[in-house]
Tab-separated table of N, CA and C and ligand atoms in Angstrom:
chain	number	residue	atom	x	y	z
A	143	MET	N	0.628	-1.145	0.046
A	143	MET	CA	-0.673	0.207	-0.372
A	143	MET	C	0.930	0.714	0.010
A	144	LYS	N	2.278	1.715	1.126
A	144	LYS	CA	2.946	2.816	1.225
A	144	LYS	C	3.663	3.180	0.200
A	145	LYS	N	4.298	1.218	0.032
A	145	LYS	CA	4.632	1.031	-1.776
A	145	LYS	C	4.209	1.705	-2.996
A	146	ASN	N	2.910	1.587	-3.742
A	146	ASN	CA	1.536	2.374	-4.120
A	146	ASN	C	2.567	3.642	-4.326
A	147	ARG	N	1.640	4.282	-3.091
A	147	ARG	CA	1.827	6.036	-2.906
A	147	ARG	C	2.919	6.672	-2.950
A	148	GLU	N	4.425	5.994	-2.826
A	148	GLU	CA	5.317	6.482	-3.084
A	148	GLU	C	5.461	6.312	-4.470
A	149	MET	N	4.868	5.476	-5.220
A	149	MET	CA	5.204	4.929	-7.185
A	149	MET	C	4.282	6.490	-7.748
A	150	LYS	N	3.158	6.785	-7.776
A	150	LYS	CA	2.841	8.178	-7.618
A	150	LYS	C	3.539	9.314	-8.464
A	151	VAL	N	4.526	9.246	-7.357
A	151	VAL	CA	5.703	9.767	-8.046
A	151	VAL	C	6.691	9.527	-8.514
A	152	LYS	N	6.641	10.533	-9.429
A	152	LYS	CA	8.068	9.917	-10.837
A	152	LYS	C	9.409	9.831	-10.390
A	153	GLN	N	10.106	8.181	-10.726
A	153	GLN	CA	11.362	8.846	-9.673
A	153	GLN	C	12.245	9.610	-10.751
A	154	ILE	N	13.130	9.664	-10.293
A	154	ILE	CA	14.227	10.608	-10.902
A	154	ILE	C	15.704	10.421	-11.181
A	155	GLU	N	16.678	11.341	-11.950
A	155	GLU	CA	17.776	9.564	-12.336
A	155	GLU	C	18.887	10.756	-11.231
A	156	ASN	N	18.568	12.004	-10.731
A	156	ASN	CA	20.013	12.705	-10.667
A	156	ASN	C	19.286	14.142	-9.668
A	157	GLY	N	19.246	14.526	-8.793
A	157	GLY	CA	19.220	15.407	-7.942
A	157	GLY	C	18.370	15.231	-6.509
A	158	THR	N	17.684	15.723	-6.144
A	158	THR	CA	17.449	16.400	-5.138
A	158	THR	C	16.016	15.845	-4.883
A	159	VAL	N	15.601	15.248	-3.124
A	159	VAL	CA	14.360	15.160	-2.856
A	159	VAL	C	14.110	15.245	-1.984
A	160	ILE	N	13.036	16.357	-1.718
A	160	ILE	CA	12.937	17.075	-0.500
A	160	ILE	C	11.866	16.587	-0.401
A	161	ASP	N	11.652	15.846	1.338
A	161	ASP	CA	10.131	15.077	1.561
A	161	ASP	C	9.810	15.109	2.927
A	162	HIS	N	8.857	15.074	2.659
A	162	HIS	CA	8.473	15.250	4.363
A	162	HIS	C	8.133	17.168	5.028
A	163	ILE	N	7.796	17.760	3.620
A	163	ILE	CA	7.719	18.865	3.874
A	163	ILE	C	5.965	18.852	4.608
A	164	THR	N	6.055	20.082	5.360
A	164	THR	CA	4.779	19.925	5.896
A	164	THR	C	3.434	20.680	4.938
A	165	ALA	N	2.162	20.127	4.905
A	165	ALA	CA	2.193	20.418	3.876
A	165	ALA	C	1.419	21.194	3.645
A	166	ASN	N	1.379	21.363	1.995
A	166	ASN	CA	1.045	23.252	1.409
A	166	ASN	C	2.002	24.146	1.356
A	167	LYS	N	3.165	23.370	2.036
A	167	LYS	CA	4.461	24.527	2.164
A	167	LYS	C	6.098	24.757	1.398
A	168	SER	N	5.358	23.412	-0.420
A	168	SER	CA	6.341	23.225	-0.870
A	168	SER	C	6.355	24.311	-1.860
A	169	LEU	N	5.455	24.420	-2.583
A	169	LEU	CA	5.293	26.078	-2.853
A	169	LEU	C	6.559	27.403	-2.196
A	170	HIS	N	6.704	27.372	-0.914
A	170	HIS	CA	7.647	28.191	-0.228
A	170	HIS	C	8.368	27.260	-0.217
A	171	VAL	N	9.410	26.238	-0.271
A	171	VAL	CA	10.565	26.249	-0.205
A	171	VAL	C	10.919	26.420	-1.087
A	172	LEU	N	10.337	26.440	-2.497
A	172	LEU	CA	10.588	26.400	-3.639
A	172	LEU	C	10.892	28.501	-4.020
A	173	ASN	N	9.965	28.465	-2.986
A	173	ASN	CA	10.127	30.462	-2.909
A	173	ASN	C	11.678	30.344	-2.344
A	174	VAL	N	11.946	29.936	-1.708
A	174	VAL	CA	13.474	29.854	-0.727
A	174	VAL	C	14.582	29.809	-1.499
A	175	LEU	N	14.415	28.841	-2.421
A	175	LEU	CA	15.236	28.144	-3.382
A	175	LEU	C	15.278	28.957	-4.985
A	176	GLY	N	14.242	30.112	-4.792
A	176	GLY	CA	15.338	30.789	-6.057
A	176	GLY	C	14.215	29.877	-7.586
A	177	LEU	N	13.166	28.859	-6.852
A	177	LEU	CA	12.926	28.512	-7.975
A	177	LEU	C	11.093	28.189	-8.224
A	178	PRO	N	10.883	27.220	-9.295
A	178	PRO	CA	11.430	27.530	-10.339
A	178	PRO	C	12.273	28.365	-10.888
A	179	LYS	N	12.872	27.239	-11.547
A	179	LYS	CA	13.903	27.983	-12.623
A	179	LYS	C	14.144	28.028	-14.021
A	180	LYS	N	14.524	28.591	-15.283
A	180	LYS	CA	14.496	27.439	-16.390
A	180	LYS	C	15.698	26.710	-15.957
A	181	ASN	N	15.452	25.732	-16.663
A	181	ASN	CA	15.990	24.694	-17.778
A	181	ASN	C	15.974	23.662	-15.582
A	182	THR	N	15.513	23.951	-15.037
A	182	THR	CA	15.421	23.381	-13.557
A	182	THR	C	14.147	22.428	-14.291
A	183	SER	N	13.818	21.506	-13.505
A	183	SER	CA	12.810	20.232	-13.444
A	183	SER	C	12.513	20.051	-12.241
A	184	LEU	N	11.466	20.617	-12.445
A	184	LEU	CA	10.592	20.078	-10.974
A	184	LEU	C	9.279	19.251	-11.427
A	185	THR	N	9.380	18.063	-10.179
A	185	THR	CA	8.401	17.944	-9.630
A	185	THR	C	7.349	18.407	-8.516
A	186	ILE	N	6.421	18.457	-8.090
A	186	ILE	CA	5.590	18.737	-7.347
A	186	ILE	C	4.852	18.024	-6.324
A	187	ALA	N	4.024	17.445	-5.437
A	187	ALA	CA	3.379	16.930	-4.687
A	187	ALA	C	2.810	17.090	-3.579
A	188	MET	N	1.774	17.244	-3.659
A	188	MET	CA	0.775	18.077	-2.003
A	188	MET	C	0.285	17.260	-1.685
A	189	ASN	N	-0.181	17.149	0.041
A	189	ASN	CA	-0.826	16.520	1.064
A	189	ASN	C	-1.101	15.365	0.031
A	190	VAL	N	0.711	14.965	0.197
A	190	VAL	CA	-0.027	13.212	0.321
A	190	VAL	C	0.050	12.370	1.607
A	191	PRO	N	-0.543	10.818	1.313
A	191	PRO	CA	-0.531	11.039	3.174
A	191	PRO	C	0.392	10.631	3.556
A	192	SER	N	0.543	10.706	4.661
A	192	SER	CA	2.122	9.726	5.387
A	192	SER	C	2.174	9.494	6.180
A	193	ASP	N	2.642	8.626	7.059
A	193	ASP	CA	2.448	8.249	8.382
A	193	ASP	C	3.085	9.218	9.558
A	194	ALA	N	4.417	9.874	8.797
A	194	ALA	CA	4.931	10.351	9.889
A	194	ALA	C	3.991	11.637	10.120
A	195	ILE	N	3.976	12.693	9.750
A	195	ILE	CA	2.784	13.419	9.851
A	195	ILE	C	1.439	13.497	8.673
A	196	GLU	N	-0.068	13.922	9.479
A	196	GLU	CA	-0.402	13.075	8.528
A	196	GLU	C	-0.952	13.418	6.727
A	197	PHE	N	-0.522	14.656	6.736
A	197	PHE	CA	-0.414	14.949	4.777
A	197	PHE	C	1.151	15.563	4.904
A	198	LYS	N	1.511	15.235	3.650
A	198	LYS	CA	3.606	15.915	3.480
A	198	LYS	C	3.417	16.077	1.698
A	199	ASP	N	4.103	17.174	1.777
A	199	ASP	CA	4.640	17.838	0.651
A	199	ASP	C	5.721	17.210	0.014
A	200	ILE	N	5.922	16.480	-0.631
A	200	ILE	CA	7.350	16.096	-1.951
A	200	ILE	C	7.585	16.891	-3.108
A	201	VAL	N	9.240	17.202	-2.793
A	201	VAL	CA	10.332	18.159	-3.703
A	201	VAL	C	10.557	17.270	-4.504
A	202	LYS	N	10.762	17.208	-5.806
A	202	LYS	CA	12.044	16.720	-6.457
A	202	LYS	C	12.374	17.842	-7.633
A	203	ILE	N	13.386	18.219	-7.720
A	203	ILE	CA	14.842	18.981	-7.931
A	203	ILE	C	16.014	17.793	-9.012
A	204	GLU	N	15.238	17.387	-10.235
A	204	GLU	CA	16.454	17.079	-11.225
A	204	GLU	C	17.626	17.497	-11.420
A	205	SER	N	18.196	16.893	-11.237
A	205	SER	CA	19.986	17.307	-11.640
A	205	SER	C	20.754	18.602	-10.971
A	206	ARG	N	20.228	18.271	-9.545
A	206	ARG	CA	20.785	19.292	-9.192
A	206	ARG	C	21.042	18.737	-7.590
A	207	GLU	N	22.039	18.883	-6.814
A	207	GLU	CA	22.110	18.584	-5.448
A	207	GLU	C	22.211	19.930	-4.816
A	208	LEU	N	20.981	19.987	-3.360
A	208	LEU	CA	21.062	21.175	-3.205
A	208	LEU	C	22.093	21.554	-2.096
A	209	LYS	N	23.022	23.236	-1.741
A	209	LYS	CA	24.032	22.675	-1.421
A	209	LYS	C	23.005	23.287	-0.107
A	210	PRO	N	24.997	23.321	1.100
A	210	PRO	CA	24.362	24.002	2.309
A	210	PRO	C	24.017	24.717	2.844
A	211	THR	N	24.684	25.578	2.187
A	211	THR	CA	23.417	27.351	2.488
A	211	THR	C	21.728	26.793	1.602
A	212	GLU	N	21.806	26.157	0.959
A	212	GLU	CA	19.869	26.177	0.198
A	212	GLU	C	19.028	25.760	1.209
A	213	LEU	N	20.023	24.301	1.964
A	213	LEU	CA	19.415	23.677	2.749
A	213	LEU	C	18.893	24.802	4.149
A	214	ASP	N	19.541	25.569	3.861
A	214	ASP	CA	19.449	26.237	5.677
A	214	ASP	C	18.133	26.734	5.222
A	215	GLN	N	17.957	27.323	4.081
A	215	GLN	CA	16.717	28.262	3.823
A	215	GLN	C	15.661	27.328	3.789
A	216	VAL	N	15.624	26.178	3.487
A	216	VAL	CA	14.443	24.898	3.216
A	216	VAL	C	13.938	24.530	4.996
A	217	ALA	N	14.937	24.303	5.962
A	217	ALA	CA	15.350	24.139	7.714
A	217	ALA	C	14.023	25.637	8.007
A	218	LEU	N	14.100	26.779	7.710
A	218	LEU	CA	13.128	27.898	8.069
A	218	LEU	C	11.882	27.568	7.546
A	219	ILE	N	12.013	27.066	6.307
A	219	ILE	CA	10.408	26.854	5.973
A	219	ILE	C	9.404	25.353	6.288
A	220	ALA	N	10.348	24.450	6.545
A	220	ALA	CA	10.426	23.216	6.014
A	220	ALA	C	11.070	22.399	7.763
A	221	PRO	N	10.522	22.097	8.581
A	221	PRO	CA	11.941	21.823	9.425
A	221	PRO	C	11.975	20.404	9.926
A	222	ASN	N	10.455	20.126	9.776
A	222	ASN	CA	10.778	18.284	9.180
A	222	ASN	C	11.076	17.142	8.419
A	223	ALA	N	11.575	18.026	7.834
A	223	ALA	CA	11.719	17.703	5.832
A	223	ALA	C	12.652	16.787	6.060
A	224	THR	N	12.647	16.021	5.227
A	224	THR	CA	14.477	14.611	4.884
A	224	THR	C	14.828	15.629	3.249
A	225	ILE	N	15.982	14.895	3.412
A	225	ILE	CA	16.405	15.122	1.824
A	225	ILE	C	17.473	14.417	1.746
A	226	ASN	N	16.661	13.915	0.433
A	226	ASN	CA	17.589	12.533	-0.103
A	226	ASN	C	18.024	13.237	-1.242
A	227	ILE	N	19.295	12.725	-1.346
A	227	ILE	CA	20.697	12.808	-2.856
A	227	ILE	C	20.362	11.647	-3.102
A	228	ILE	N	19.692	12.220	-4.816
A	228	ILE	CA	19.843	10.858	-5.836
A	228	ILE	C	21.181	11.122	-7.484
A	229	ARG	N	21.649	9.160	-6.733
A	229	ARG	CA	22.311	9.199	-7.904
A	229	ARG	C	21.864	8.626	-9.071
A	230	ASN	N	22.440	8.510	-10.178
A	230	ASN	CA	21.698	7.632	-10.891
A	230	ASN	C	20.258	6.451	-10.090
A	231	TYR	N	19.686	6.822	-10.241
A	231	TYR	CA	18.026	6.577	-9.722
A	231	TYR	C	18.104	5.641	-7.839
A	232	GLU	N	19.851	6.183	-7.779
A	232	GLU	CA	19.087	5.480	-6.221
A	232	GLU	C	19.983	6.434	-4.948
A	233	ILE	N	19.373	6.071	-3.881
A	233	ILE	CA	18.851	7.539	-2.417
A	233	ILE	C	20.739	6.955	-2.126
A	234	VAL	N	21.236	7.807	-2.618
A	234	VAL	CA	23.082	7.903	-1.901
A	234	VAL	C	23.249	8.761	-0.412
A	235	THR	N	22.634	9.452	0.157
A	235	THR	CA	21.754	10.061	1.347
A	235	THR	C	20.598	10.250	1.750
A	236	LYS	N	20.273	9.842	2.678
A	236	LYS	CA	18.602	10.576	2.921
A	236	LYS	C	18.550	11.044	4.573
A	237	GLU	N	18.613	12.311	4.882
A	237	GLU	CA	19.621	12.240	5.857
A	237	GLU	C	17.848	13.811	6.417
A	238	LYS	N	17.368	13.294	7.614
A	238	LYS	CA	16.940	15.233	7.596
A	238	LYS	C	17.215	16.530	8.625
A	239	ILE	N	16.999	17.171	8.163
A	239	ILE	CA	17.244	18.132	7.848
A	239	ILE	C	18.065	18.916	8.756
A	240	LYS	N	19.509	19.929	8.692
A	240	LYS	CA	19.957	19.547	9.976
A	240	LYS	C	20.058	21.375	10.107
A	241	PHE	N	19.442	21.188	11.659
A	241	PHE	CA	20.052	23.434	12.045
A	241	PHE	C	20.569	23.538	12.438
A	242	ARG	N	21.915	24.440	11.675
A	242	ARG	CA	23.515	24.974	12.257
A	242	ARG	C	23.538	25.745	12.778
A	243	ASN	N	24.147	26.557	13.558
A	243	ASN	CA	24.091	26.899	14.776
A	243	ASN	C	24.254	28.470	14.215
A	244	GLU	N	24.079	28.699	13.184
A	244	GLU	CA	24.402	29.776	12.772
A	244	GLU	C	23.864	30.104	11.038
A	245	LEU	N	23.517	30.898	9.732
A	245	LEU	CA	23.458	30.749	9.197
A	245	LEU	C	23.308	32.490	8.371
A	246	ASN	N	23.778	31.943	7.246
A	246	ASN	CA	23.479	33.431	6.510
A	246	ASN	C	21.847	33.017	6.066
A	247	SER	N	20.759	34.429	5.933
A	247	SER	CA	20.265	33.643	4.892
A	247	SER	C	19.229	34.865	3.569
A	248	ILE	N	18.386	34.863	3.399
A	248	ILE	CA	17.327	35.614	2.581
A	248	ILE	C	16.870	35.948	3.467
A	249	ILE	N	16.253	36.182	4.334
A	249	ILE	CA	15.365	36.098	5.038
A	249	ILE	C	16.765	37.610	5.659
A	250	LYS	N	15.226	38.904	5.570
A	250	LYS	CA	16.293	39.849	6.423
A	250	LYS	C	15.678	39.820	7.574
A	251	CYS	N	16.821	40.647	8.358
A	251	CYS	CA	16.480	41.034	9.886
A	251	CYS	C	15.405	42.239	9.992
A	252	THR	N	13.879	41.934	11.417
A	252	THR	CA	13.086	42.989	11.016
A	252	THR	C	13.498	44.492	11.868
A	253	ASN	N	14.718	43.831	12.279
A	253	ASN	CA	14.859	45.264	12.002
A	253	ASN	C	15.386	46.184	11.797
A	254	GLN	N	14.973	47.356	12.040
A	254	GLN	CA	14.859	48.145	10.521
A	254	GLN	C	16.575	49.376	10.830
A	255	LYS	N	16.786	49.330	11.941
A	255	LYS	CA	18.261	49.925	11.958
A	255	LYS	C	18.950	49.433	11.945
A	256	CYS	N	18.660	47.799	11.713
A	256	CYS	CA	20.103	46.666	11.905
A	256	CYS	C	21.323	47.196	10.565
A	257	VAL	N	21.943	46.774	10.967
A	257	VAL	CA	23.462	47.004	10.055
A	257	VAL	C	22.967	46.377	8.340
A	258	THR	N	22.353	45.144	8.479
A	258	THR	CA	22.104	44.221	7.801
A	258	THR	C	21.039	44.879	6.268
A	259	ASN	N	20.743	46.424	7.570
A	259	ASN	CA	18.936	46.813	5.703
A	259	ASN	C	19.669	48.318	6.328
A	260	THR	N	21.578	48.811	6.203
A	260	THR	CA	21.840	49.541	5.889
A	260	THR	C	22.485	49.211	4.336
A	261	ASN	N	22.719	50.230	3.786
A	261	ASN	CA	23.453	50.292	2.703
A	261	ASN	C	24.852	49.608	2.313
A	262	GLU	N	25.157	49.206	4.030
A	262	GLU	CA	26.420	48.655	4.322
A	262	GLU	C	26.722	47.325	3.374
A	263	PRO	N	27.692	47.153	2.578
A	263	PRO	CA	27.243	45.624	2.095
A	263	PRO	C	27.420	44.401	2.957
A	264	ILE	N	26.871	44.164	4.276
A	264	ILE	CA	26.809	43.445	5.127
A	264	ILE	C	25.671	42.005	4.331
A	265	LYS	N	25.273	40.920	4.510
A	265	LYS	CA	24.492	40.535	3.985
A	265	LYS	C	23.797	39.292	5.448
A	266	PRO	N	23.275	39.415	5.815
A	266	PRO	CA	22.441	38.454	6.772
A	266	PRO	C	22.289	37.880	7.615
A	267	LYS	N	22.231	37.799	8.484
A	267	LYS	CA	23.182	36.199	9.640
A	267	LYS	C	22.356	36.113	10.954
A	268	PHE	N	22.394	35.226	10.770
A	268	PHE	CA	21.026	34.808	12.169
A	268	PHE	C	22.297	33.681	12.836
A	269	LYS	N	21.416	33.852	14.488
A	269	LYS	CA	21.554	31.878	15.286
A	269	LYS	C	20.245	31.536	15.638
A	270	PHE	N	20.406	30.424	15.661
A	270	PHE	CA	19.405	29.470	15.981
A	270	PHE	C	18.911	29.547	17.404
A	271	VAL	N	17.743	29.774	17.820
A	271	VAL	CA	17.020	29.516	19.623
A	271	VAL	C	17.189	28.626	19.885
A	272	LYS	N	15.857	28.372	18.885
A	272	LYS	CA	15.318	27.665	19.194
A	272	LYS	C	14.542	26.562	17.316
A	273	GLU	N	14.423	25.278	17.034
A	273	GLU	CA	13.962	25.229	16.710
A	273	GLU	C	12.664	24.692	16.077
A	274	THR	N	11.743	24.237	16.667
A	274	THR	CA	9.931	24.688	16.788
A	274	THR	C	8.607	25.114	17.634
A	275	PRO	N	8.746	26.114	17.688
A	275	PRO	CA	9.002	26.915	15.641
A	275	PRO	C	10.004	28.231	15.992
A	276	VAL	N	10.073	27.546	14.474
A	276	VAL	CA	11.772	28.551	14.935
A	276	VAL	C	12.296	29.452	15.601
A	277	LEU	N	13.061	30.126	15.816
A	277	LEU	CA	13.388	31.881	16.502
A	277	LEU	C	15.514	31.710	16.120
A	278	LEU	N	15.285	32.721	15.589
A	278	LEU	CA	16.389	33.028	14.899
A	278	LEU	C	16.943	34.209	15.743
A	279	ARG	N	18.168	34.199	16.207
A	279	ARG	CA	18.537	35.847	17.126
A	279	ARG	C	19.449	36.358	15.461
A	280	CYS	N	19.108	37.888	15.473
A	280	CYS	CA	20.253	38.295	14.065
A	280	CYS	C	21.438	38.060	15.011
A	281	TYR	N	22.413	38.742	14.070
A	281	TYR	CA	23.746	38.067	14.815
A	281	TYR	C	24.775	39.245	14.806
A	282	TYR	N	23.775	40.482	14.069
A	282	TYR	CA	24.193	41.803	14.707
A	282	TYR	C	24.070	43.100	15.598
A	283	CYS	N	22.605	42.440	15.406
A	283	CYS	CA	21.884	43.450	16.492
A	283	CYS	C	20.958	42.379	17.872
A	284	ASP	N	20.884	41.217	17.339
A	284	ASP	CA	20.061	40.445	18.538
A	284	ASP	C	18.765	40.534	18.080
A	285	ARG	N	17.926	40.779	17.569
A	285	ARG	CA	16.365	40.761	17.496
A	285	ARG	C	16.369	39.668	17.135
A	286	LEU	N	15.487	39.283	17.689
A	286	LEU	CA	14.921	37.963	17.630
A	286	LEU	C	14.122	37.511	16.066
A	287	ILE	N	14.325	36.970	15.706
A	287	ILE	CA	13.436	36.593	14.670
A	287	ILE	C	12.254	35.237	14.287
A	288	THR	N	11.064	35.660	15.006
A	288	THR	CA	10.189	34.328	15.099
A	288	THR	C	9.137	34.026	13.843
A	289	ALA	N	9.117	32.467	14.215
A	289	ALA	CA	8.566	31.751	12.822
A	289	ALA	C	7.427	32.252	11.477
A	290	GLU	N	7.376	33.806	12.469
A	290	GLU	CA	5.891	34.022	12.255
A	290	GLU	C	6.433	35.140	10.946
A	291	GLU	N	7.433	35.404	11.041
A	291	GLU	CA	7.723	36.549	10.566
A	291	GLU	C	8.711	36.865	9.182
A	292	ILE	N	9.373	35.161	9.733
A	292	ILE	CA	10.185	34.459	9.017
A	292	ILE	C	8.948	34.156	7.623
A	293	LYS	N	7.904	33.014	8.262
A	293	LYS	CA	6.866	33.240	6.707
A	293	LYS	C	6.303	34.732	6.586
A	294	ALA	N	6.198	35.239	6.623
A	294	ALA	CA	6.266	36.662	6.477
A	294	ALA	C	6.276	37.680	5.246
A	295	GLN	N	7.707	37.129	5.367
A	295	GLN	CA	8.290	37.208	4.268
A	295	GLN	C	8.321	36.805	2.377
A	296	PHE	N	8.140	35.855	3.110
A	296	PHE	CA	7.661	34.310	2.075
A	296	PHE	C	6.127	34.629	1.318
A	297	TYR	N	5.576	34.194	2.711
A	297	TYR	CA	4.192	33.935	1.743
A	297	TYR	C	3.308	34.441	1.227
B	555	LIG	ZN1	19.915	42.927	13.090
């Protein structure tokens, strides 16, 4: 039964499968990754029945293995995600998404006076305070950024 469900989504030869994305969040995951983009084939499955969480989304990105910096962004939106790296139709690694202590992010600090929001060429950087729900602290001004504030930048 479970196998049949998995078969609904076509296999990819090489690339990344992001599994166990919170239901209906796959488009936001694509958003933080700057996808869809020309020349990148994607398969998205939304609201797929799952054992671990009731429903989940799955994103398959062909011919591309996500970089650690990209996975940092995915963690912010889909903290329960599993990352599968596929090479020649085989899963070579399957790991729960990791939270690193510090991450550079495309999200913005909510403090307008923060040095990352001025014209200085300083990229936002955050420290993880808590995973569920996500809570970040700005590396530069110590402003706390909540999961809701992160979402607001992508929804
Ligand atoms: Zn800041």
